[in-house]
Amino acid sequence: MKVLCSSVLAIEAIVVFLASLVASNNGSMSSQGLAIGVGSGIAVLLVLSVGTLRRPWGVAWGWLLQVVVVSIGFLVPLMFVVGGIFVVLWFIAVRTGRRVDALREAAHAEAEGQTAAAPAKEDAPSEEDAPSEEDAPSEEDAPSEEDAQTEEDAPSEGTA
């Protein structure tokens, strides 16, 4: 969510700043300095709000700034349209970002669950992997002394 919302806020800051320059030149506002000052101030707030998205209240702060940008439309009427477009983009960014975050968390939890359920072969053997008493060679399987002597007495194939 942070990436999408940050992108919207950064682009919005650029648009608001450029709109303030247009408003100062076309006479939409009575003072050029006021237009540039208000636009620059809001643009700076938008850029700084990118850092607040990590906080729980960051998205709410973003919504407040969307209201501020739309309200600039009372000074520059075209900003109602531009602000409305950014409100829609902000809504989409928040909604899609939350969905992506939820999917990412679910995939991460699933991967952690599979990792915990199936330990890697490189890990140390567990109690289940250790040989049991049933797997240990019994006395019946061990070669007897007679078998050992027979093997020693038998001629090797290489000797005649």
N, C-alpha and C. Protein backbone atom coordinates (compact mmCIF):
# COMPACT_ATOMS: atom_id res chain seq x y z
N MET A 1 0.82 -1.18 0.00
CA MET A 1 0.00 0.00 0.00
C MET A 1 0.88 1.26 0.00
N LYS A 2 1.98 1.17 0.70
CA LYS A 2 2.84 2.35 0.83
C LYS A 2 3.34 2.84 -0.52
N VAL A 3 3.68 1.91 -1.39
CA VAL A 3 4.24 2.30 -2.68
C VAL A 3 3.19 3.01 -3.53
N LEU A 4 1.99 2.45 -3.60
CA LEU A 4 0.94 3.07 -4.41
C LEU A 4 0.54 4.43 -3.85
N CYS A 5 0.32 4.50 -2.55
CA CYS A 5 -0.08 5.77 -1.94
C CYS A 5 1.02 6.81 -2.05
N SER A 6 2.25 6.39 -1.88
CA SER A 6 3.38 7.33 -2.01
C SER A 6 3.45 7.89 -3.42
N SER A 7 3.20 7.05 -4.40
CA SER A 7 3.23 7.51 -5.79
C SER A 7 2.15 8.55 -6.05
N VAL A 8 0.95 8.28 -5.55
CA VAL A 8 -0.14 9.23 -5.75
C VAL A 8 0.19 10.57 -5.09
N LEU A 9 0.68 10.53 -3.86
CA LEU A 9 0.99 11.78 -3.15
C LEU A 9 2.11 12.55 -3.82
N ALA A 10 3.12 11.86 -4.31
CA ALA A 10 4.24 12.54 -4.96
C ALA A 10 3.80 13.21 -6.26
N ILE A 11 3.03 12.51 -7.06
CA ILE A 11 2.55 13.09 -8.32
C ILE A 11 1.59 14.24 -8.03
N GLU A 12 0.77 14.05 -7.01
CA GLU A 12 -0.18 15.11 -6.63
C GLU A 12 0.56 16.37 -6.19
N ALA A 13 1.66 16.21 -5.48
CA ALA A 13 2.44 17.37 -5.05
C ALA A 13 2.95 18.15 -6.26
N ILE A 14 3.42 17.44 -7.26
CA ILE A 14 3.92 18.11 -8.47
C ILE A 14 2.78 18.85 -9.17
N VAL A 15 1.63 18.20 -9.30
CA VAL A 15 0.49 18.82 -9.98
C VAL A 15 0.00 20.04 -9.21
N VAL A 16 -0.07 19.95 -7.89
CA VAL A 16 -0.53 21.09 -7.09
C VAL A 16 0.44 22.27 -7.23
N PHE A 17 1.72 21.98 -7.19
CA PHE A 17 2.70 23.06 -7.34
C PHE A 17 2.56 23.72 -8.72
N LEU A 18 2.46 22.91 -9.77
CA LEU A 18 2.31 23.48 -11.12
C LEU A 18 0.99 24.23 -11.26
N ALA A 19 -0.06 23.74 -10.62
CA ALA A 19 -1.35 24.44 -10.67
C ALA A 19 -1.25 25.80 -9.96
N SER A 20 -0.44 25.86 -8.90
CA SER A 20 -0.28 27.15 -8.22
C SER A 20 0.44 28.15 -9.12
N LEU A 21 1.38 27.68 -9.92
CA LEU A 21 2.06 28.57 -10.86
C LEU A 21 1.09 29.08 -11.93
N VAL A 22 0.24 28.19 -12.40
CA VAL A 22 -0.76 28.59 -13.40
C VAL A 22 -1.74 29.59 -12.79
N ALA A 23 -2.17 29.31 -11.55
CA ALA A 23 -3.12 30.21 -10.88
C ALA A 23 -2.52 31.59 -10.65
N SER A 24 -1.23 31.63 -10.38
CA SER A 24 -0.60 32.94 -10.15
C SER A 24 -0.46 33.75 -11.43
N ASN A 25 -0.36 33.08 -12.57
CA ASN A 25 -0.16 33.78 -13.84
C ASN A 25 -1.46 34.13 -14.55
N ASN A 26 -2.52 33.37 -14.34
CA ASN A 26 -3.75 33.66 -15.10
C ASN A 26 -4.73 34.54 -14.32
N GLY A 27 -4.36 34.97 -13.14
CA GLY A 27 -5.21 35.90 -12.39
C GLY A 27 -6.33 35.23 -11.64
N SER A 28 -6.28 33.90 -11.46
CA SER A 28 -7.33 33.23 -10.70
C SER A 28 -7.33 33.66 -9.24
N MET A 29 -6.17 34.03 -8.75
CA MET A 29 -6.07 34.51 -7.37
C MET A 29 -5.62 35.96 -7.41
N SER A 30 -5.97 36.71 -6.36
CA SER A 30 -5.67 38.14 -6.34
C SER A 30 -4.17 38.43 -6.24
N SER A 31 -3.44 37.56 -5.58
CA SER A 31 -2.01 37.81 -5.38
C SER A 31 -1.20 36.63 -5.91
N GLN A 32 -0.17 36.95 -6.68
CA GLN A 32 0.70 35.89 -7.19
C GLN A 32 1.44 35.21 -6.05
N GLY A 33 1.91 35.98 -5.11
CA GLY A 33 2.65 35.42 -3.97
C GLY A 33 1.78 34.47 -3.15
N LEU A 34 0.52 34.84 -2.96
CA LEU A 34 -0.40 33.99 -2.20
C LEU A 34 -0.64 32.67 -2.93
N ALA A 35 -0.82 32.74 -4.23
CA ALA A 35 -1.07 31.52 -5.02
C ALA A 35 0.12 30.58 -4.95
N ILE A 36 1.31 31.13 -5.16
CA ILE A 36 2.51 30.29 -5.12
C ILE A 36 2.77 29.78 -3.71
N GLY A 37 2.53 30.62 -2.71
CA GLY A 37 2.75 30.23 -1.32
C GLY A 37 1.81 29.11 -0.88
N VAL A 38 0.53 29.25 -1.18
CA VAL A 38 -0.45 28.21 -0.81
C VAL A 38 -0.15 26.92 -1.56
N GLY A 39 0.09 27.03 -2.85
CA GLY A 39 0.37 25.84 -3.65
C GLY A 39 1.64 25.14 -3.21
N SER A 40 2.68 25.93 -2.93
CA SER A 40 3.94 25.33 -2.48
C SER A 40 3.78 24.69 -1.11
N GLY A 41 3.04 25.35 -0.22
CA GLY A 41 2.82 24.79 1.11
C GLY A 41 2.09 23.46 1.06
N ILE A 42 1.06 23.39 0.25
CA ILE A 42 0.31 22.13 0.12
C ILE A 42 1.17 21.07 -0.55
N ALA A 43 1.96 21.47 -1.54
CA ALA A 43 2.85 20.50 -2.20
C ALA A 43 3.87 19.94 -1.21
N VAL A 44 4.41 20.79 -0.35
CA VAL A 44 5.36 20.32 0.66
C VAL A 44 4.67 19.37 1.64
N LEU A 45 3.46 19.71 2.06
CA LEU A 45 2.70 18.80 2.95
C LEU A 45 2.46 17.45 2.28
N LEU A 46 2.16 17.46 1.00
CA LEU A 46 1.94 16.20 0.28
C LEU A 46 3.22 15.36 0.25
N VAL A 47 4.34 16.00 -0.01
CA VAL A 47 5.61 15.27 -0.04
C VAL A 47 5.96 14.73 1.34
N LEU A 48 5.79 15.56 2.36
CA LEU A 48 6.09 15.11 3.73
C LEU A 48 5.16 14.00 4.20
N SER A 49 3.95 14.00 3.69
CA SER A 49 2.99 12.98 4.12
C SER A 49 3.35 11.58 3.61
N VAL A 50 4.23 11.51 2.63
CA VAL A 50 4.70 10.20 2.16
C VAL A 50 5.36 9.45 3.32
N GLY A 51 6.08 10.17 4.16
CA GLY A 51 6.73 9.56 5.31
C GLY A 51 5.77 9.12 6.40
N THR A 52 4.57 9.69 6.42
CA THR A 52 3.60 9.32 7.46
C THR A 52 2.84 8.05 7.14
N LEU A 53 2.99 7.53 5.95
CA LEU A 53 2.22 6.34 5.57
C LEU A 53 2.61 5.12 6.39
N ARG A 54 3.76 5.15 7.03
CA ARG A 54 4.18 4.04 7.89
C ARG A 54 3.43 4.05 9.21
N ARG A 55 2.89 5.17 9.56
CA ARG A 55 2.15 5.31 10.82
C ARG A 55 0.70 4.86 10.64
N PRO A 56 0.05 4.47 11.72
CA PRO A 56 -1.36 4.04 11.61
C PRO A 56 -2.28 5.15 11.12
N TRP A 57 -1.96 6.39 11.40
CA TRP A 57 -2.80 7.51 11.01
C TRP A 57 -2.39 8.10 9.66
N GLY A 58 -1.44 7.52 8.99
CA GLY A 58 -0.93 8.06 7.74
C GLY A 58 -1.96 8.12 6.62
N VAL A 59 -2.78 7.09 6.51
CA VAL A 59 -3.79 7.07 5.45
C VAL A 59 -4.86 8.12 5.74
N ALA A 60 -5.24 8.27 7.01
CA ALA A 60 -6.22 9.30 7.37
C ALA A 60 -5.68 10.69 7.05
N TRP A 61 -4.39 10.91 7.30
CA TRP A 61 -3.75 12.18 6.96
C TRP A 61 -3.81 12.39 5.44
N GLY A 62 -3.60 11.33 4.69
CA GLY A 62 -3.70 11.43 3.23
C GLY A 62 -5.10 11.83 2.78
N TRP A 63 -6.11 11.27 3.44
CA TRP A 63 -7.49 11.64 3.11
C TRP A 63 -7.73 13.13 3.42
N LEU A 64 -7.20 13.60 4.53
CA LEU A 64 -7.36 15.01 4.88
C LEU A 64 -6.72 15.90 3.81
N LEU A 65 -5.55 15.50 3.34
CA LEU A 65 -4.90 16.29 2.29
C LEU A 65 -5.69 16.24 0.98
N GLN A 66 -6.38 15.15 0.72
CA GLN A 66 -7.22 15.08 -0.48
C GLN A 66 -8.34 16.12 -0.39
N VAL A 67 -8.91 16.25 0.80
CA VAL A 67 -9.97 17.26 1.00
C VAL A 67 -9.39 18.66 0.79
N VAL A 68 -8.19 18.90 1.27
CA VAL A 68 -7.55 20.21 1.10
C VAL A 68 -7.33 20.50 -0.38
N VAL A 69 -6.86 19.50 -1.12
CA VAL A 69 -6.59 19.71 -2.55
C VAL A 69 -7.89 20.00 -3.30
N VAL A 70 -8.95 19.28 -2.97
CA VAL A 70 -10.24 19.54 -3.64
C VAL A 70 -10.74 20.93 -3.26
N SER A 71 -10.52 21.33 -2.02
CA SER A 71 -11.02 22.64 -1.58
C SER A 71 -10.27 23.80 -2.24
N ILE A 72 -9.11 23.53 -2.83
CA ILE A 72 -8.43 24.58 -3.60
C ILE A 72 -9.30 24.99 -4.79
N GLY A 73 -10.23 24.13 -5.15
CA GLY A 73 -11.15 24.45 -6.24
C GLY A 73 -11.96 25.71 -5.99
N PHE A 74 -12.12 26.12 -4.73
CA PHE A 74 -12.83 27.37 -4.46
C PHE A 74 -12.00 28.58 -4.89
N LEU A 75 -10.69 28.40 -4.95
CA LEU A 75 -9.81 29.48 -5.42
C LEU A 75 -9.52 29.37 -6.91
N VAL A 76 -9.32 28.14 -7.37
CA VAL A 76 -9.05 27.86 -8.78
C VAL A 76 -10.05 26.77 -9.19
N PRO A 77 -11.14 27.13 -9.87
CA PRO A 77 -12.22 26.17 -10.13
C PRO A 77 -11.79 24.87 -10.82
N LEU A 78 -10.78 24.91 -11.65
CA LEU A 78 -10.35 23.69 -12.33
C LEU A 78 -9.79 22.66 -11.34
N MET A 79 -9.37 23.11 -10.17
CA MET A 79 -8.83 22.18 -9.17
C MET A 79 -9.90 21.26 -8.59
N PHE A 80 -11.18 21.60 -8.77
CA PHE A 80 -12.23 20.64 -8.38
C PHE A 80 -12.09 19.36 -9.21
N VAL A 81 -11.84 19.54 -10.50
CA VAL A 81 -11.67 18.38 -11.39
C VAL A 81 -10.38 17.64 -11.06
N VAL A 82 -9.28 18.38 -10.97
CA VAL A 82 -7.98 17.76 -10.70
C VAL A 82 -8.00 17.09 -9.32
N GLY A 83 -8.54 17.78 -8.33
CA GLY A 83 -8.64 17.20 -6.99
C GLY A 83 -9.51 15.96 -6.97
N GLY A 84 -10.61 16.00 -7.72
CA GLY A 84 -11.49 14.83 -7.81
C GLY A 84 -10.78 13.63 -8.42
N ILE A 85 -9.98 13.88 -9.43
CA ILE A 85 -9.20 12.80 -10.04
C ILE A 85 -8.25 12.19 -9.02
N PHE A 86 -7.59 13.04 -8.24
CA PHE A 86 -6.66 12.52 -7.24
C PHE A 86 -7.37 11.83 -6.08
N VAL A 87 -8.59 12.24 -5.77
CA VAL A 87 -9.36 11.51 -4.75
C VAL A 87 -9.64 10.09 -5.23
N VAL A 88 -10.02 9.96 -6.49
CA VAL A 88 -10.26 8.62 -7.05
C VAL A 88 -8.97 7.81 -7.05
N LEU A 89 -7.88 8.42 -7.47
CA LEU A 89 -6.59 7.71 -7.47
C LEU A 89 -6.18 7.31 -6.05
N TRP A 90 -6.39 8.17 -5.08
CA TRP A 90 -6.06 7.86 -3.68
C TRP A 90 -6.90 6.69 -3.18
N PHE A 91 -8.20 6.71 -3.49
CA PHE A 91 -9.09 5.62 -3.09
C PHE A 91 -8.61 4.30 -3.69
N ILE A 92 -8.28 4.31 -4.97
CA ILE A 92 -7.81 3.09 -5.64
C ILE A 92 -6.49 2.63 -5.03
N ALA A 93 -5.59 3.56 -4.75
CA ALA A 93 -4.29 3.20 -4.18
C ALA A 93 -4.46 2.57 -2.80
N VAL A 94 -5.31 3.15 -1.97
CA VAL A 94 -5.53 2.60 -0.62
C VAL A 94 -6.19 1.24 -0.70
N ARG A 95 -7.22 1.13 -1.51
CA ARG A 95 -7.97 -0.13 -1.61
C ARG A 95 -7.09 -1.24 -2.20
N THR A 96 -6.45 -0.97 -3.31
CA THR A 96 -5.60 -1.97 -3.95
C THR A 96 -4.39 -2.30 -3.08
N GLY A 97 -3.82 -1.29 -2.47
CA GLY A 97 -2.68 -1.51 -1.60
C GLY A 97 -3.00 -2.42 -0.43
N ARG A 98 -4.17 -2.25 0.17
CA ARG A 98 -4.57 -3.12 1.28
C ARG A 98 -4.78 -4.55 0.80
N ARG A 99 -5.35 -4.70 -0.37
CA ARG A 99 -5.53 -6.06 -0.92
C ARG A 99 -4.19 -6.73 -1.17
N VAL A 100 -3.27 -6.00 -1.76
CA VAL A 100 -1.95 -6.56 -2.05
C VAL A 100 -1.23 -6.92 -0.75
N ASP A 101 -1.33 -6.04 0.24
CA ASP A 101 -0.69 -6.33 1.53
C ASP A 101 -1.28 -7.59 2.17
N ALA A 102 -2.61 -7.74 2.08
CA ALA A 102 -3.26 -8.93 2.65
C ALA A 102 -2.82 -10.19 1.91
N LEU A 103 -2.74 -10.13 0.59
CA LEU A 103 -2.29 -11.29 -0.18
C LEU A 103 -0.83 -11.62 0.12
N ARG A 104 -0.02 -10.60 0.26
CA ARG A 104 1.40 -10.81 0.58
C ARG A 104 1.56 -11.45 1.96
N GLU A 105 0.78 -10.98 2.93
CA GLU A 105 0.85 -11.57 4.27
C GLU A 105 0.38 -13.02 4.27
N ALA A 106 -0.69 -13.30 3.50
CA ALA A 106 -1.19 -14.67 3.42
C ALA A 106 -0.16 -15.59 2.77
N ALA A 107 0.47 -15.12 1.71
CA ALA A 107 1.50 -15.93 1.04
C ALA A 107 2.69 -16.14 1.96
N HIS A 108 3.05 -15.11 2.70
CA HIS A 108 4.18 -15.23 3.63
C HIS A 108 3.85 -16.22 4.75
N ALA A 109 2.63 -16.14 5.27
CA ALA A 109 2.21 -17.07 6.33
C ALA A 109 2.16 -18.50 5.80
N GLU A 110 1.70 -18.66 4.57
CA GLU A 110 1.64 -19.99 3.97
C GLU A 110 3.04 -20.54 3.76
N ALA A 111 3.94 -19.70 3.31
CA ALA A 111 5.32 -20.15 3.11
C ALA A 111 5.97 -20.51 4.43
N GLU A 112 5.71 -19.74 5.47
CA GLU A 112 6.24 -20.06 6.79
C GLU A 112 5.66 -21.37 7.30
N GLY A 113 4.38 -21.61 7.03
CA GLY A 113 3.73 -22.86 7.45
C GLY A 113 4.32 -24.06 6.75
N GLN A 114 4.61 -23.93 5.46
CA GLN A 114 5.20 -25.04 4.72
C GLN A 114 6.63 -25.28 5.16
N THR A 115 7.34 -24.23 5.47
CA THR A 115 8.72 -24.38 5.92
C THR A 115 8.76 -25.08 7.26
N ALA A 116 7.83 -24.73 8.14
CA ALA A 116 7.81 -25.35 9.47
C ALA A 116 7.34 -26.80 9.38
N ALA A 117 6.43 -27.11 8.45
CA ALA A 117 5.90 -28.46 8.33
C ALA A 117 6.90 -29.42 7.70
N ALA A 118 7.70 -28.95 6.77
CA ALA A 118 8.66 -29.81 6.08
C ALA A 118 10.06 -29.25 6.28
N PRO A 119 10.80 -29.73 7.28
CA PRO A 119 12.14 -29.20 7.49
C PRO A 119 13.06 -29.57 6.34
N ALA A 120 14.02 -28.73 6.11
CA ALA A 120 14.97 -28.97 5.02
C ALA A 120 15.85 -30.16 5.35
N LYS A 121 16.34 -30.84 4.30
CA LYS A 121 17.20 -32.01 4.49
C LYS A 121 18.53 -31.63 5.12
N GLU A 122 18.91 -30.38 4.97
CA GLU A 122 20.18 -29.94 5.51
C GLU A 122 20.14 -29.79 7.02
N ASP A 123 18.94 -29.72 7.58
CA ASP A 123 18.82 -29.56 9.02
C ASP A 123 19.30 -30.80 9.74
N ALA A 124 19.58 -30.66 11.00
CA ALA A 124 20.02 -31.79 11.82
C ALA A 124 18.88 -32.80 11.89
N PRO A 125 19.20 -34.09 11.94
CA PRO A 125 18.14 -35.10 11.98
C PRO A 125 17.34 -34.98 13.27
N SER A 126 16.06 -35.20 13.12
CA SER A 126 15.18 -35.15 14.28
C SER A 126 15.10 -36.53 14.91
N GLU A 127 14.30 -36.64 15.95
CA GLU A 127 14.15 -37.93 16.62
C GLU A 127 13.55 -38.97 15.67
N GLU A 128 12.69 -38.50 14.76
CA GLU A 128 12.07 -39.42 13.81
C GLU A 128 13.12 -39.98 12.84
N ASP A 129 14.12 -39.17 12.52
CA ASP A 129 15.14 -39.59 11.57
C ASP A 129 16.21 -40.48 12.20
N ALA A 130 16.34 -40.45 13.51
CA ALA A 130 17.36 -41.25 14.19
C ALA A 130 17.01 -42.73 14.08
N PRO A 131 18.01 -43.60 13.93
CA PRO A 131 17.71 -45.03 13.82
C PRO A 131 17.11 -45.54 15.14
N SER A 132 16.11 -46.38 14.98
CA SER A 132 15.47 -46.94 16.16
C SER A 132 16.11 -48.28 16.49
N GLU A 133 15.66 -48.86 17.59
CA GLU A 133 16.21 -50.15 18.00
C GLU A 133 15.88 -51.23 16.96
N GLU A 134 14.75 -51.08 16.28
CA GLU A 134 14.37 -52.06 15.27
C GLU A 134 15.32 -52.02 14.08
N ASP A 135 15.85 -50.81 13.77
CA ASP A 135 16.75 -50.66 12.63
C ASP A 135 18.17 -51.12 12.95
N ALA A 136 18.53 -51.20 14.21
CA ALA A 136 19.89 -51.58 14.60
C ALA A 136 20.12 -53.05 14.26
N PRO A 137 21.34 -53.42 13.85
CA PRO A 137 21.60 -54.83 13.52
C PRO A 137 21.47 -55.70 14.77
N SER A 138 20.81 -56.82 14.58
CA SER A 138 20.62 -57.74 15.70
C SER A 138 21.75 -58.76 15.73
N GLU A 139 21.76 -59.57 16.76
CA GLU A 139 22.81 -60.59 16.88
C GLU A 139 22.69 -61.63 15.78
N GLU A 140 21.46 -61.84 15.29
CA GLU A 140 21.26 -62.82 14.22
C GLU A 140 21.88 -62.34 12.92
N ASP A 141 21.87 -61.02 12.69
CA ASP A 141 22.42 -60.46 11.46
C ASP A 141 23.94 -60.36 11.50
N ALA A 142 24.53 -60.35 12.67
CA ALA A 142 25.98 -60.21 12.79
C ALA A 142 26.66 -61.50 12.34
N PRO A 143 27.79 -61.41 11.65
CA PRO A 143 28.49 -62.63 11.19
C PRO A 143 29.04 -63.40 12.40
N SER A 144 28.92 -64.69 12.31
CA SER A 144 29.42 -65.53 13.40
C SER A 144 30.92 -65.72 13.24
N GLU A 145 31.55 -66.32 14.26
CA GLU A 145 32.99 -66.55 14.21
C GLU A 145 33.33 -67.54 13.11
N GLU A 146 32.47 -68.52 12.86
CA GLU A 146 32.73 -69.51 11.81
C GLU A 146 32.74 -68.85 10.45
N ASP A 147 31.80 -67.91 10.21
CA ASP A 147 31.76 -67.20 8.93
C ASP A 147 33.02 -66.38 8.74
N ALA A 148 33.49 -65.76 9.79
CA ALA A 148 34.69 -64.94 9.70
C ALA A 148 35.90 -65.80 9.37
N GLN A 149 36.01 -67.01 9.96
CA GLN A 149 37.14 -67.89 9.67
C GLN A 149 37.05 -68.42 8.26
N THR A 150 35.87 -68.72 7.79
CA THR A 150 35.69 -69.24 6.44
C THR A 150 36.14 -68.20 5.43
N GLU A 151 35.82 -66.96 5.66
CA GLU A 151 36.22 -65.90 4.73
C GLU A 151 37.73 -65.74 4.71
N GLU A 152 38.39 -65.92 5.86
CA GLU A 152 39.84 -65.78 5.92
C GLU A 152 40.53 -66.95 5.22
N ASP A 153 39.96 -68.16 5.33
CA ASP A 153 40.56 -69.35 4.73
C ASP A 153 40.32 -69.43 3.23
N ALA A 154 39.30 -68.80 2.74
CA ALA A 154 38.97 -68.92 1.32
C ALA A 154 40.04 -68.22 0.49
N PRO A 155 40.47 -68.88 -0.60
CA PRO A 155 41.47 -68.26 -1.46
C PRO A 155 40.87 -67.09 -2.23
N SER A 156 41.66 -66.11 -2.46
CA SER A 156 41.17 -64.98 -3.25
C SER A 156 41.24 -65.35 -4.72
N GLU A 157 40.48 -64.69 -5.51
CA GLU A 157 40.39 -65.02 -6.93
C GLU A 157 41.70 -64.73 -7.65
N GLY A 158 42.45 -63.80 -7.17
CA GLY A 158 43.68 -63.40 -7.85
C GLY A 158 44.82 -64.38 -7.61
N THR A 159 44.77 -65.23 -6.60
CA THR A 159 45.87 -66.15 -6.31
C THR A 159 45.54 -67.54 -6.78
N ALA A 160 46.53 -68.29 -7.17
CA ALA A 160 46.30 -69.63 -7.68
C ALA A 160 46.72 -70.68 -6.72
